[in-house]
Short mmCIF file of C-alpha atoms and ligand atoms in Angstrom, two decimals:
data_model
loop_
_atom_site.label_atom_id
_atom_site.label_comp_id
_atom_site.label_asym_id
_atom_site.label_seq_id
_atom_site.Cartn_x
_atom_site.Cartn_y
_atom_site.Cartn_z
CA UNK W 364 -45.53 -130.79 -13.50
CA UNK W 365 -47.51 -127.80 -11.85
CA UNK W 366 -45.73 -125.63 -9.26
CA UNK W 367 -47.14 -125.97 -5.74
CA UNK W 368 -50.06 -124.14 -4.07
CA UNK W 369 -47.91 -121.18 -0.81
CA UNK W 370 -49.02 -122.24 2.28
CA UNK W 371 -51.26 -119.56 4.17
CA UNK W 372 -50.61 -117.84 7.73
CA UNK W 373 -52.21 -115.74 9.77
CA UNK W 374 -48.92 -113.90 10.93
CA UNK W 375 -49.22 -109.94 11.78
CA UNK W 376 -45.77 -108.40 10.57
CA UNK W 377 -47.50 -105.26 11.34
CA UNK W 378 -48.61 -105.47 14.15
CA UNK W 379 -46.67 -102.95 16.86
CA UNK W 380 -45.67 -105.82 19.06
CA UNK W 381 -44.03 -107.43 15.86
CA UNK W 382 -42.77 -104.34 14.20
CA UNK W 383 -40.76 -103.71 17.45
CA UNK W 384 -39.41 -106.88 18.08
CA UNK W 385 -39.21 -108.52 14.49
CA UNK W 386 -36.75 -111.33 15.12
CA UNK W 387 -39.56 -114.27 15.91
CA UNK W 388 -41.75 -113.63 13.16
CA UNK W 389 -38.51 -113.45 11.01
CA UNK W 390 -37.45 -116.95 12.62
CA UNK W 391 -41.41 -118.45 12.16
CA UNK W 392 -41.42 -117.20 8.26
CA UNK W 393 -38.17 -118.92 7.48
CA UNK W 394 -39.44 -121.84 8.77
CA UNK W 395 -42.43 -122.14 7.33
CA UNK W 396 -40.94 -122.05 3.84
CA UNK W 397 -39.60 -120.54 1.26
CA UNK W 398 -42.57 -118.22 0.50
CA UNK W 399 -45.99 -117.85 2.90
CA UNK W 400 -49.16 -116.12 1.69
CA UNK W 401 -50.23 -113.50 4.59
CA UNK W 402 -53.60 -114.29 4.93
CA UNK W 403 -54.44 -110.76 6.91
CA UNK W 404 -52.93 -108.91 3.82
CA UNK W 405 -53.57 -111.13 0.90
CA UNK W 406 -50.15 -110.96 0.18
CA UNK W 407 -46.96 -113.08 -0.35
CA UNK W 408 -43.92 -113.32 2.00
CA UNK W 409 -40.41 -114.51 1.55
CA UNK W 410 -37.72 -114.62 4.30
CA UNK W 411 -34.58 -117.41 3.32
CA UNK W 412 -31.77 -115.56 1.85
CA UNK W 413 -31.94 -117.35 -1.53
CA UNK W 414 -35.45 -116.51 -2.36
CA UNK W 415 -34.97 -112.95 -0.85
CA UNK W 416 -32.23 -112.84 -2.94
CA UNK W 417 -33.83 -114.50 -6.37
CA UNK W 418 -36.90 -112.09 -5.34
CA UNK W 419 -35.01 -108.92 -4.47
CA UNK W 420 -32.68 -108.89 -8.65
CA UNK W 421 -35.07 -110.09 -10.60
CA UNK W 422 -36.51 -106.78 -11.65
CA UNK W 423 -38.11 -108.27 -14.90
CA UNK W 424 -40.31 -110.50 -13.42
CA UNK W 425 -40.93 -108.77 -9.52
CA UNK W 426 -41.51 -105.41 -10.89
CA UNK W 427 -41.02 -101.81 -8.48
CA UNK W 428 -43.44 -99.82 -10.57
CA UNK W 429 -46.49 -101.22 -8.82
CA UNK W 430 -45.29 -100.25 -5.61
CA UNK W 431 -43.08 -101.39 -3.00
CA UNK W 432 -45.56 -101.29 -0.41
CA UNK W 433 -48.81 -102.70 0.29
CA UNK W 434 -50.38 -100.64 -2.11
CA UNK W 435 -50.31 -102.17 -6.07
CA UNK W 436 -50.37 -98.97 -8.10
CA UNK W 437 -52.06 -100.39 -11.00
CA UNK W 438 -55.10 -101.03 -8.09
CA UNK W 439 -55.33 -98.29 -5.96
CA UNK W 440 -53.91 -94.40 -6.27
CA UNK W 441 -50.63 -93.96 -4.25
CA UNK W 442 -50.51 -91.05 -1.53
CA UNK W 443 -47.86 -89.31 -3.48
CA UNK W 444 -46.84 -88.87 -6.92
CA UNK W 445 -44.41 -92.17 -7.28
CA UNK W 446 -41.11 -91.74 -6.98
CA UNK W 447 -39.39 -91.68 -10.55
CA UNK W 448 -36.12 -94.00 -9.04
CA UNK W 449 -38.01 -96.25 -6.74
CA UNK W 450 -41.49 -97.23 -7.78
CA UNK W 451 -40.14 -97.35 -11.83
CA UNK W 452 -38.51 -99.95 -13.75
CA UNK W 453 -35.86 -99.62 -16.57
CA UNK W 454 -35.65 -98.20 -18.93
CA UNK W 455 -37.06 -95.18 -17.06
CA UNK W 456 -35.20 -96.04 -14.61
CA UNK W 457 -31.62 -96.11 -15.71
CA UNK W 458 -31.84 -92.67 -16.81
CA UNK W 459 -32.95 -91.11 -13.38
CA UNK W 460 -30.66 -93.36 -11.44
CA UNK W 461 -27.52 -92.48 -13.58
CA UNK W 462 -28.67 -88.70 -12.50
CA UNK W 463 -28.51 -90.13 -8.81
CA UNK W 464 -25.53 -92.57 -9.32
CA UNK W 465 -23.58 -89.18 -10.32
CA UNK W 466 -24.70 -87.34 -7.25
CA UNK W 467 -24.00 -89.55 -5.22
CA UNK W 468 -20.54 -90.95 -6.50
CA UNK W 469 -17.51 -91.87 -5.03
CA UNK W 470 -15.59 -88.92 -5.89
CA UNK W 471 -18.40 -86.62 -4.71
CA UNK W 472 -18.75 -88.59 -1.49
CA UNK W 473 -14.59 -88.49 -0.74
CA UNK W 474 -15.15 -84.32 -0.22
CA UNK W 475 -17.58 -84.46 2.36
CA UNK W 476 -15.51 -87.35 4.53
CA UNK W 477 -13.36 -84.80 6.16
CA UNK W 478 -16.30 -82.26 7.22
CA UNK W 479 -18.32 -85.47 8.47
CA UNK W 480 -15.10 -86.36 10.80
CA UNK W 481 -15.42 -83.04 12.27
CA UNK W 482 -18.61 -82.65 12.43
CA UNK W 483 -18.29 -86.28 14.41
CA UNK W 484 -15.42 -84.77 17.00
CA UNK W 485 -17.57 -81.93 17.24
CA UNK W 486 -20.24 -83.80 18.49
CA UNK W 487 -18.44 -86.58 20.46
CA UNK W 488 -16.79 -83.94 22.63
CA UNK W 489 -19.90 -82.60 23.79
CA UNK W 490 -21.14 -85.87 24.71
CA UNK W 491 -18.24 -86.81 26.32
CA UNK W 492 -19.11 -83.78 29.04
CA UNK W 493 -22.81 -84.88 29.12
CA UNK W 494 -21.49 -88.74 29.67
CA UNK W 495 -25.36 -90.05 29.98
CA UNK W 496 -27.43 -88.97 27.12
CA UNK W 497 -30.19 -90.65 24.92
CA UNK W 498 -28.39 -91.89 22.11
CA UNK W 499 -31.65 -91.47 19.65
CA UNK W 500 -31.97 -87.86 19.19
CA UNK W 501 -28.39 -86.90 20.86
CA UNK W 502 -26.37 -88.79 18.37
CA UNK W 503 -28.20 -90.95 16.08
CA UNK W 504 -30.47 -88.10 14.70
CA UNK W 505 -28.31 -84.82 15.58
CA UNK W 506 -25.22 -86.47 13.01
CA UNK W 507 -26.92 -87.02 10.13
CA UNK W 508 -29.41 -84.00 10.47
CA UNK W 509 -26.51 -81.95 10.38
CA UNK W 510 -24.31 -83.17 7.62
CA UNK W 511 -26.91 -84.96 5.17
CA UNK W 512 -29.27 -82.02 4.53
CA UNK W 513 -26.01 -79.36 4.30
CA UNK W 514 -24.51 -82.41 1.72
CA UNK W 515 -28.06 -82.44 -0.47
CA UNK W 516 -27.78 -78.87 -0.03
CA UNK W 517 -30.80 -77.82 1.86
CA UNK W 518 -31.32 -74.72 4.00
CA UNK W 519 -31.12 -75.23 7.71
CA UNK W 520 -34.63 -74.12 9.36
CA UNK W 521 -37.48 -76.76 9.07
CA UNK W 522 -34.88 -79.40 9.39
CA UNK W 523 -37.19 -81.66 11.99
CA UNK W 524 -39.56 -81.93 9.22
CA UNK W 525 -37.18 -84.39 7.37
CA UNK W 526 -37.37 -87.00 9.96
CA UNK W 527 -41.28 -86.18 9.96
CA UNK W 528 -41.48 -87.02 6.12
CA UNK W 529 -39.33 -89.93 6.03
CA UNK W 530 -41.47 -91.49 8.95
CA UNK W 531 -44.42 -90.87 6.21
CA UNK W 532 -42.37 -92.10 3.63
CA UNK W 533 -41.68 -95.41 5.47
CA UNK W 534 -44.61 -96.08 7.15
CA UNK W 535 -46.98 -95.47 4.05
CA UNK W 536 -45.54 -98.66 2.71
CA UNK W 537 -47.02 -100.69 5.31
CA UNK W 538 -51.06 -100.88 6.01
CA UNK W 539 -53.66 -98.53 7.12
CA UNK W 540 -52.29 -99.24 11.07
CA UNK W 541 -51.75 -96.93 14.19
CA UNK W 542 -47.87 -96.02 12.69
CA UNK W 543 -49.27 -95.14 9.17
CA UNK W 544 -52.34 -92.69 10.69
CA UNK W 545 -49.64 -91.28 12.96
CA UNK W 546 -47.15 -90.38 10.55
CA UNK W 547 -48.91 -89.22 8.03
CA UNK W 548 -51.59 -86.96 10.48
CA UNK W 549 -48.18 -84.03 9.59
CA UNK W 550 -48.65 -84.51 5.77
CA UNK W 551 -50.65 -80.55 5.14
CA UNK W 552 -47.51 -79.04 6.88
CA UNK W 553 -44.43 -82.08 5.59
CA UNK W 554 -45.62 -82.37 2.29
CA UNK W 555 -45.75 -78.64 0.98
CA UNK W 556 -42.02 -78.17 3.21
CA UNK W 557 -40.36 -81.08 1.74
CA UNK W 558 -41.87 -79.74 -1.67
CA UNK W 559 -40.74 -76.44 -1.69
CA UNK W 560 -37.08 -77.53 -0.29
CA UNK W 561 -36.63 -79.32 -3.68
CA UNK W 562 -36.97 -76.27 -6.16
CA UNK W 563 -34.29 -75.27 -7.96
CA UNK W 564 -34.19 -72.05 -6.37
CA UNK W 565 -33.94 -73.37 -2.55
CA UNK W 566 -30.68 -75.48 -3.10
CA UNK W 567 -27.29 -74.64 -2.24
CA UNK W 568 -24.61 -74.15 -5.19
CA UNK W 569 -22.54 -77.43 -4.41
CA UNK W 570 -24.82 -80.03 -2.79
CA UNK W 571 -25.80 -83.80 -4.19
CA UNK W 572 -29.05 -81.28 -5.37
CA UNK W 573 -27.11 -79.11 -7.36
CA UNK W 574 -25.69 -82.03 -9.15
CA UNK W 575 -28.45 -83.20 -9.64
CA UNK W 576 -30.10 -80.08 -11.50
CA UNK W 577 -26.77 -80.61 -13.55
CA UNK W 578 -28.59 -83.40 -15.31
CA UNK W 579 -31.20 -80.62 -16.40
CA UNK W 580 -28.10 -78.98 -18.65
CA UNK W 581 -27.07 -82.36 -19.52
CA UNK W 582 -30.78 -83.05 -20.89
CA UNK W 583 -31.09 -86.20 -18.54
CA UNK W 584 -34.00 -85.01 -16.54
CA UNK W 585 -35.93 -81.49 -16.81
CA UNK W 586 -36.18 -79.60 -14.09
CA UNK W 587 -39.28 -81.13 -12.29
CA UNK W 588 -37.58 -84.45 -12.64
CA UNK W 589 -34.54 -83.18 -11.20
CA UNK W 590 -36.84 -81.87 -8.05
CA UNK W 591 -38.57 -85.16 -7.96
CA UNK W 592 -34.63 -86.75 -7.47
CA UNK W 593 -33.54 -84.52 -4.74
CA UNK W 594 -37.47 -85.28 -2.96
CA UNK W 595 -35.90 -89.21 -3.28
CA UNK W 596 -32.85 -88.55 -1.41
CA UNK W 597 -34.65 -86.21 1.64
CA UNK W 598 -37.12 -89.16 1.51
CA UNK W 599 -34.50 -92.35 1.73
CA UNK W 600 -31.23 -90.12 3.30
CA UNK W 601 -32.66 -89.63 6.58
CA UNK W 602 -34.49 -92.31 8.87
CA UNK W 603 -32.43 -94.62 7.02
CA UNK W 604 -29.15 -93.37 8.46
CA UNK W 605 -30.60 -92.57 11.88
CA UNK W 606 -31.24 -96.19 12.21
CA UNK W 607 -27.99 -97.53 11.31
CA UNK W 608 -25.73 -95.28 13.54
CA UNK W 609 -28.60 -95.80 16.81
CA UNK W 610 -28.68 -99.53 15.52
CA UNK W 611 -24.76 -99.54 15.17
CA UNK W 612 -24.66 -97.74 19.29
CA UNK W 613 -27.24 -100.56 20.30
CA UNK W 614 -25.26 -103.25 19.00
CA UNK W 615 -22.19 -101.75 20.36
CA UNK W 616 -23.43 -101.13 23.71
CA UNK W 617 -24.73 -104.53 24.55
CA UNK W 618 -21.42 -105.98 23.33
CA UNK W 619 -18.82 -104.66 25.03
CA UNK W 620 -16.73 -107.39 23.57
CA UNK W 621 -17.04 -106.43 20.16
CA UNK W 622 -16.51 -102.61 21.18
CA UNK W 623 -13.62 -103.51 22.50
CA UNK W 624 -12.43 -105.38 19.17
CA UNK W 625 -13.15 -102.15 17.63
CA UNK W 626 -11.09 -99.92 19.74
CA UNK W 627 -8.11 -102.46 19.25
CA UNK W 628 -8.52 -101.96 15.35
CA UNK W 629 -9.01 -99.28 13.35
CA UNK W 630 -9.80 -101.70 9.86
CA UNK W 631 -12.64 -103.03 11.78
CA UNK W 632 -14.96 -99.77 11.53
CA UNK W 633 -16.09 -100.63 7.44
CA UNK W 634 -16.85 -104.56 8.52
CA UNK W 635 -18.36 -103.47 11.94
CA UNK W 636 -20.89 -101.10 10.32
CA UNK W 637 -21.80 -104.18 7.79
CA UNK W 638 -22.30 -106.60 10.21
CA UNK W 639 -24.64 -103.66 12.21
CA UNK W 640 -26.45 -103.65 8.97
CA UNK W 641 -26.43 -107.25 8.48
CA UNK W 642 -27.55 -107.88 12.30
CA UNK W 643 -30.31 -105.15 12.53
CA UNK W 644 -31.80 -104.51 9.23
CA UNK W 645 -32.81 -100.68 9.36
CA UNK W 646 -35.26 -101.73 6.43
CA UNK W 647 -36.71 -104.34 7.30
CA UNK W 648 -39.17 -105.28 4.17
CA UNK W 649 -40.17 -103.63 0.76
CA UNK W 650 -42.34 -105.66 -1.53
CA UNK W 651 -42.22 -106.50 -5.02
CA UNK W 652 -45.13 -107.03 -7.13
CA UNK W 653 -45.07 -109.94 -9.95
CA UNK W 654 -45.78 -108.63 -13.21
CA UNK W 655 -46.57 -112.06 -14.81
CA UNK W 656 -47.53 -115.96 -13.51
CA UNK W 657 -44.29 -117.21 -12.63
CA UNK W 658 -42.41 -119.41 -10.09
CA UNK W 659 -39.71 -119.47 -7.37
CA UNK W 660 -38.33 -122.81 -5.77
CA UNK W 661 -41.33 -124.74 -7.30
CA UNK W 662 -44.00 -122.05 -5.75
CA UNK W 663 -46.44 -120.74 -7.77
CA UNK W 664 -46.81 -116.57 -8.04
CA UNK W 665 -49.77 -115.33 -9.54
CA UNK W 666 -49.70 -112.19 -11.32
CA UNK W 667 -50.32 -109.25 -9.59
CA UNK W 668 -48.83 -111.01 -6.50
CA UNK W 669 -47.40 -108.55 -3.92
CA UNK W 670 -44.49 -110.12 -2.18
CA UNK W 671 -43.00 -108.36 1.33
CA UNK W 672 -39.45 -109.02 0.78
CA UNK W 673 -38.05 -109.40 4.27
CA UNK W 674 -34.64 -107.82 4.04
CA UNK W 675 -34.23 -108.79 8.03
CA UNK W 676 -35.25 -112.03 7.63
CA UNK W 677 -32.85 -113.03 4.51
CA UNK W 678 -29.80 -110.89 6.95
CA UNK W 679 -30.43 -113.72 9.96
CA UNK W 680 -30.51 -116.95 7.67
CA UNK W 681 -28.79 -119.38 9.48
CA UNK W 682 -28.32 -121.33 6.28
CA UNK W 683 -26.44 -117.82 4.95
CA UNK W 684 -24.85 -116.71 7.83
CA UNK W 685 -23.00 -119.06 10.72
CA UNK W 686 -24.16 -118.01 14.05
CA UNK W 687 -26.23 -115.28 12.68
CA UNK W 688 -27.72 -114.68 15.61
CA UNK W 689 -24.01 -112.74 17.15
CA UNK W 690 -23.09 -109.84 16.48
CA UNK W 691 -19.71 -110.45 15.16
CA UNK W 692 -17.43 -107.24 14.41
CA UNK W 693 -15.09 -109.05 12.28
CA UNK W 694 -17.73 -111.31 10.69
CA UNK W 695 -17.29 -109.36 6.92
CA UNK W 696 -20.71 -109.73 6.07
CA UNK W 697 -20.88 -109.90 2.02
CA UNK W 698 -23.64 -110.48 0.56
CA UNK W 699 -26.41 -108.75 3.20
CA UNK W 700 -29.21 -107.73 1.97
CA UNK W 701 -29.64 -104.50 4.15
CA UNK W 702 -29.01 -102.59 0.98
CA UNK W 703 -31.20 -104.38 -0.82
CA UNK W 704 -29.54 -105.95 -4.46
CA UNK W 705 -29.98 -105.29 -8.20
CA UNK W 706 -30.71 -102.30 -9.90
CA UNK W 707 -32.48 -100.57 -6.97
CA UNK W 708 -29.45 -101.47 -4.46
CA UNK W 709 -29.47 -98.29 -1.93
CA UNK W 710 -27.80 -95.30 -4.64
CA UNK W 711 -26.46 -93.62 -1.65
CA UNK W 712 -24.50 -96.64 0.57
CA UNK W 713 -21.87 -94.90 -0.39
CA UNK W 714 -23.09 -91.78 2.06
CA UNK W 715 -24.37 -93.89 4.79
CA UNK W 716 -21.17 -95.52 4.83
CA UNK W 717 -19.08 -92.28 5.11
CA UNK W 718 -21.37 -90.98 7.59
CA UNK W 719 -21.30 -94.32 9.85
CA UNK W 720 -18.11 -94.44 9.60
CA UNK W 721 -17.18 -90.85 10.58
CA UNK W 722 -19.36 -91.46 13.90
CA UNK W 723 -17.79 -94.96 14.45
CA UNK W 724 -13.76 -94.03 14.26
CA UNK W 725 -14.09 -91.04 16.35
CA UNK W 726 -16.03 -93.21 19.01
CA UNK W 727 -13.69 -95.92 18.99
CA UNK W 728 -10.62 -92.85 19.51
CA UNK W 729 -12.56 -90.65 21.86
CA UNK W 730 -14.56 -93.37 23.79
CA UNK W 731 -13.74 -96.03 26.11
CA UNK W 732 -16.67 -97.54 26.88
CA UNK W 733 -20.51 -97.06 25.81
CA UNK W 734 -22.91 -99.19 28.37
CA UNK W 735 -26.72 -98.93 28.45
CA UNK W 736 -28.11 -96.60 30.96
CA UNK W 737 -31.42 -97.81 30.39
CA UNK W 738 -33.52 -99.60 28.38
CA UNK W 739 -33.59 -99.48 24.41
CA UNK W 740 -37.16 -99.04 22.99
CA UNK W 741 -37.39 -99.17 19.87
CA UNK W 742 -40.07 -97.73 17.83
CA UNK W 743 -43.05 -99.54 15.48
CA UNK W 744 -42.69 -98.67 11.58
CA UNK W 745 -44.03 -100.39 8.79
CA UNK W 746 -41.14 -101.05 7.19
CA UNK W 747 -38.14 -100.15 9.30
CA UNK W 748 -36.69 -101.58 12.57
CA UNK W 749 -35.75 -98.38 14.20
CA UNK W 750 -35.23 -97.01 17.71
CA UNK W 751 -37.30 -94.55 19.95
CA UNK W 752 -34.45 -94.32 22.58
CA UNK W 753 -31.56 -95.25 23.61
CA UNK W 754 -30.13 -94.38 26.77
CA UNK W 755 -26.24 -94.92 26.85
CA UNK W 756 -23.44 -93.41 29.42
CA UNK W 757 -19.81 -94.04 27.20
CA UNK W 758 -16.88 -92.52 29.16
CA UNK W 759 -13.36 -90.84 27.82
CA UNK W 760 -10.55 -92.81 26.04
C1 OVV X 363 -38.07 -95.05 1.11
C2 OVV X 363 -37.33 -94.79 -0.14
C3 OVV X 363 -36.23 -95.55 -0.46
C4 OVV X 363 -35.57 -95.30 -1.64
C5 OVV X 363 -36.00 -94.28 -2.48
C6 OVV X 363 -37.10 -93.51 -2.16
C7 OVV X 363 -37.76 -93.77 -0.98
C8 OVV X 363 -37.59 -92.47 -3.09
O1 OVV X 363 -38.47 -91.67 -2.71
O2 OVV X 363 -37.09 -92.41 -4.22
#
């Protein structure tokens, strides 16, 4: 029996109109079938939460070291050096992420949660006496800004570069489009910053980077390796957490209901940050590439297939999720894929959830109400779903 032929279609996910308002072409792929060829691209897409899923672990047989953008790296020369966690597979990959998975552990996490509570009161209070603000750079960018860089350990001038690179970072993994030019048009001042922030000698004595340059003593890594790991978390740490706490202000501000259920219940911030993720995706798609001719639900996948993995599409299944379509405080969302799954699941969840949460239990004490006070727009990127701005008035508990 031979496995079926994927169906082409001319759909643009990168296109700015689509980028900023993903949800139909998320709705139009899952529809279409468990995997589409993108015609425009040449390359494969997947949306249904089981084939996501199948896609997303399978690490033998949809391979990272290729690339998990557009570009295969066994084709074409990547803009930077690859990343030695991401864009590898095991076994040189267990090493480096056991250097990360100790960084970034539990335990090491637990310290910072009381300094990310103040540094959330902190900044709640002075919004508080603004009351109107733009929730994009006020909140969602000033929190983490502050406490992820001091947690990596990185010195505090040049700190707007970091959102600079990780727009680069992102947006590289998409095509040669409008975002991609724009982001990376910084790269001769980013690149050489973000570079010279990693050295041994410009960390702090206690960060997730000095940890990291333990592995050097532990003979794990050596010490460009160990620079090459803290570059991975200034590249994944930032934009990534920016979009879940605007995402989690969006979500909160157009349902007041759901705010409200928060306020009433403190054991709802941890599930009300998962369903954020669950609901809006902050990456929306990294690809795979297939390292062999194989098949998935009766599809065939040619080697050297890219596939676009669409995290945001798998997260609004209605097969997966009831009424996936609400955003559902108490929904408990196991299983998203916003994360990702497998060996490359996101090292440092355990920091975005800390930081999310720090921001979300001091809102739901301090703040009675968070309403739009105009409209969202949210920003094209080639592989996140991420606001521009976001006005919001919130008033005092
Ligand atoms: C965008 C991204 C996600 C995860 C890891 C990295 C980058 C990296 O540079 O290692």
């Amino acid at each position: 029996m031979s496995d079926a032929t994927i169906a082409d279609w001319d759909g643009d996910f990168f296109d700015e109109a689509v980028l900023t308002n993903p949800e139909p072409f998320y709705a139009e792929l899952r529809a279409r079938g468990p995997l589409v060829r993108l015609s425009r691209y040449d390359v494969l897409a997947v949306g249904r939460y089981q084939e996501t899923y199948t896609i997303f672990s399978d690490w033998k047989r949809f391979v990272s070291s290729r690339g998990v953008g557009l570009t295969d790296f066994k084709k074409e020369k990547p803009w930077r050096q690859p990343s030695i966690v991401l864009e590898v597979d095991p076994p040189e990959h267990t090493r480096t992420r056991t250097v990360l998975n100790r960084a970034l552990s539990p335990g090491a996490v637990n310290r910072l949660k009381d300094t990310f509570r103040a540094e959330a009161e902190a900044l709640i209070d002075r919004l508080l006496e603004v009351g109107t603000f733009d929730a994009v750079p006020d909140l969602a960018e000033a929190f983490p800004l502050k406490v992820f860089p001091d947690a990596v350990g990185i010195s505090p001038e040049g700190r707007e570069n970091l959102l600079l690179y990780g727009s680069m970072v992102f947006n590289a993994l998409g095509p040669d489009n409008a975002p991609r030019r724009a982001a990376m048009a910084h790269a001769p001042v980013v690149v050489p910053w973000i570079n010279q922030r990693c050295a041994r000698e410009a960390i702090t004595a206690d960060g997730f980077a000095a940890t990291i340059y333990q592995g050097v003593e532990r003979g794990e890594v050596n010490e460009v390796e160990a620079g090459m790991l803290v570059r991975s978390l200034l590249s994944a740490g930032v934009d990534t957490t920016v979009t879940g706490i605007g995402s989690a202000l969006w979500c909160l501000a157009t349902n007041p209901d759901q705010y409200a259920l928060l306020r009433a219940d403190a054991s709802l911030v941890r599930p009300a940050f998962e369903e954020v993720l669950r609901f809006t995706s902050p990456v929306s798609a990294f690809c795979r590439t297939a390292n062999q001719d194989t098949e998935v639900s009766g599809l065939f996948i040619p080697e050297g297939s890219k596939i676009l993995c669409m995290l945001g599409a798998a997260n609004l299944d209605e097969n997966k999720w009831p009424e996936a379509h609400r955003f559902k405080v108490a929904r408990k969302p196991t299983g998203h894929l916003a994360f990702g799954v497998g060996i490359h699941g996101c090292v440092g969840q355990t920091v975005a959830r800390a930081e999310s949460e720090a921001v979300l239990s001091v809102l739901r004490e301090k703040v009675a109400t968070i309403e739009l006070a105009g409209e969202p727009v949210w920003q094209a990127n080639n592989s996140m779903h991420l606001l521009k701005s976001l006005p919001i008035r919130i008033t005092r508990a």
